[in-house]
Coordinates of C-alpha atoms in Angstrom, one line a residue:
M10 CA -31.0 65.9 -54.5
V11 CA -32.4 69.2 -53.3
K12 CA -31.7 72.3 -55.3
T13 CA -31.3 75.4 -53.1
D14 CA -31.8 78.9 -54.4
L15 CA -28.9 81.0 -53.2
N16 CA -30.3 84.5 -53.7
P17 CA -32.4 84.6 -50.5
L18 CA -29.6 83.2 -48.5
I19 CA -27.1 85.6 -49.9
Q20 CA -29.4 88.5 -49.2
L21 CA -29.9 87.2 -45.7
V22 CA -26.1 87.1 -45.2
L23 CA -25.7 90.6 -46.7
D24 CA -28.3 92.0 -44.3
Y25 CA -26.5 90.4 -41.4
I26 CA -23.2 91.9 -42.5
N27 CA -24.7 95.4 -42.8
K28 CA -26.4 95.1 -39.4
K29 CA -23.3 94.0 -37.6
E30 CA -20.9 96.2 -39.6
Y31 CA -18.4 93.4 -40.3
W32 CA -16.1 95.7 -42.3
K33 CA -15.0 97.3 -39.1
H34 CA -13.3 94.0 -38.1
G35 CA -10.6 94.5 -40.7
F36 CA -9.1 91.4 -42.4
I37 CA -10.3 88.1 -40.9
K38 CA -9.8 84.4 -41.6
Y39 CA -12.2 82.3 -43.6
S40 CA -13.2 80.3 -40.5
I41 CA -14.7 83.4 -38.9
I42 CA -16.7 84.2 -42.1
K43 CA -17.8 80.6 -42.2
R44 CA -19.2 80.8 -38.7
M45 CA -20.9 84.0 -39.5
I46 CA -22.6 82.5 -42.6
I47 CA -23.6 79.4 -40.5
F48 CA -25.2 81.7 -37.9
A49 CA -27.0 83.9 -40.4
T50 CA -28.4 81.1 -42.6
Q51 CA -29.0 78.5 -39.9
T52 CA -27.4 75.8 -42.1
E53 CA -24.3 73.7 -41.7
R54 CA -24.0 72.3 -45.2
M55 CA -20.4 73.1 -46.0
Y56 CA -21.0 73.0 -49.8
L57 CA -23.7 75.6 -49.5
I58 CA -21.6 77.8 -47.1
R59 CA -18.6 77.7 -49.5
K60 CA -20.9 78.5 -52.5
I61 CA -22.3 81.5 -50.6
F62 CA -18.7 82.7 -49.8
I63 CA -17.5 82.3 -53.3
T64 CA -20.5 84.1 -54.7
L65 CA -19.9 87.0 -52.3
C66 CA -16.2 87.1 -53.4
D67 CA -17.2 87.1 -57.1
K68 CA -19.7 89.9 -56.6
G69 CA -17.1 92.1 -54.9
Y70 CA -18.5 92.1 -51.4
I71 CA -15.4 90.5 -50.0
I72 CA -11.8 91.7 -50.5
R73 CA -9.1 89.1 -50.5
K74 CA -5.5 89.7 -49.3
K75 CA -2.6 87.2 -49.3
N76 CA -0.6 87.0 -46.1
K77 CA 2.9 85.6 -45.3
A78 CA 1.8 82.1 -44.5
R79 CA 0.5 81.5 -48.1
S80 CA -3.1 81.8 -47.1
Y81 CA -5.6 84.5 -47.5
L82 CA -7.3 87.0 -45.2
Y83 CA -10.7 88.5 -46.1
K84 CA -12.4 91.8 -45.5
F85 CA -15.9 92.9 -46.2
Y86 CA -16.4 95.8 -48.5
N87 CA -18.1 98.8 -46.8
P88 CA -21.2 99.7 -48.8
N89 CA -21.4 103.1 -47.0
G90 CA -17.7 104.0 -47.6
T91 CA -16.5 107.3 -48.7
I92 CA -16.3 108.0 -52.4
K93 CA -13.0 109.2 -53.5
Q94 CA -13.2 112.1 -55.8
S95 CA -10.1 113.3 -57.6
K96 CA -9.8 117.0 -58.5
T97 CA -7.0 118.4 -60.6
I98 CA -5.9 122.0 -60.3
T99 CA -3.7 123.6 -62.9
I100 CA -1.4 126.3 -61.7
T101 CA 0.4 128.4 -64.2
F102 CA 3.2 130.8 -63.4
D103 CA 3.8 133.9 -65.6

């Protein structure tokens, strides 16, 4: 049994996501993300690919949305996204 350290592979996948700007693709199926992970890591071990995907979901890099067919669509979080700042203004009338 070979134990694989996931941190270098996860960093490799995140660098690839940032380079290709995958968040612009919108919500996509798991199969597309799986092919992207296979391409970035050059491995086809399904257990390892699924483990990388679950780790990315748990760390908040991937947003999950349920669709009508009882399955999920996924979207990558944009690390360069705009930061929403809320500002409250109080208006008083005399």
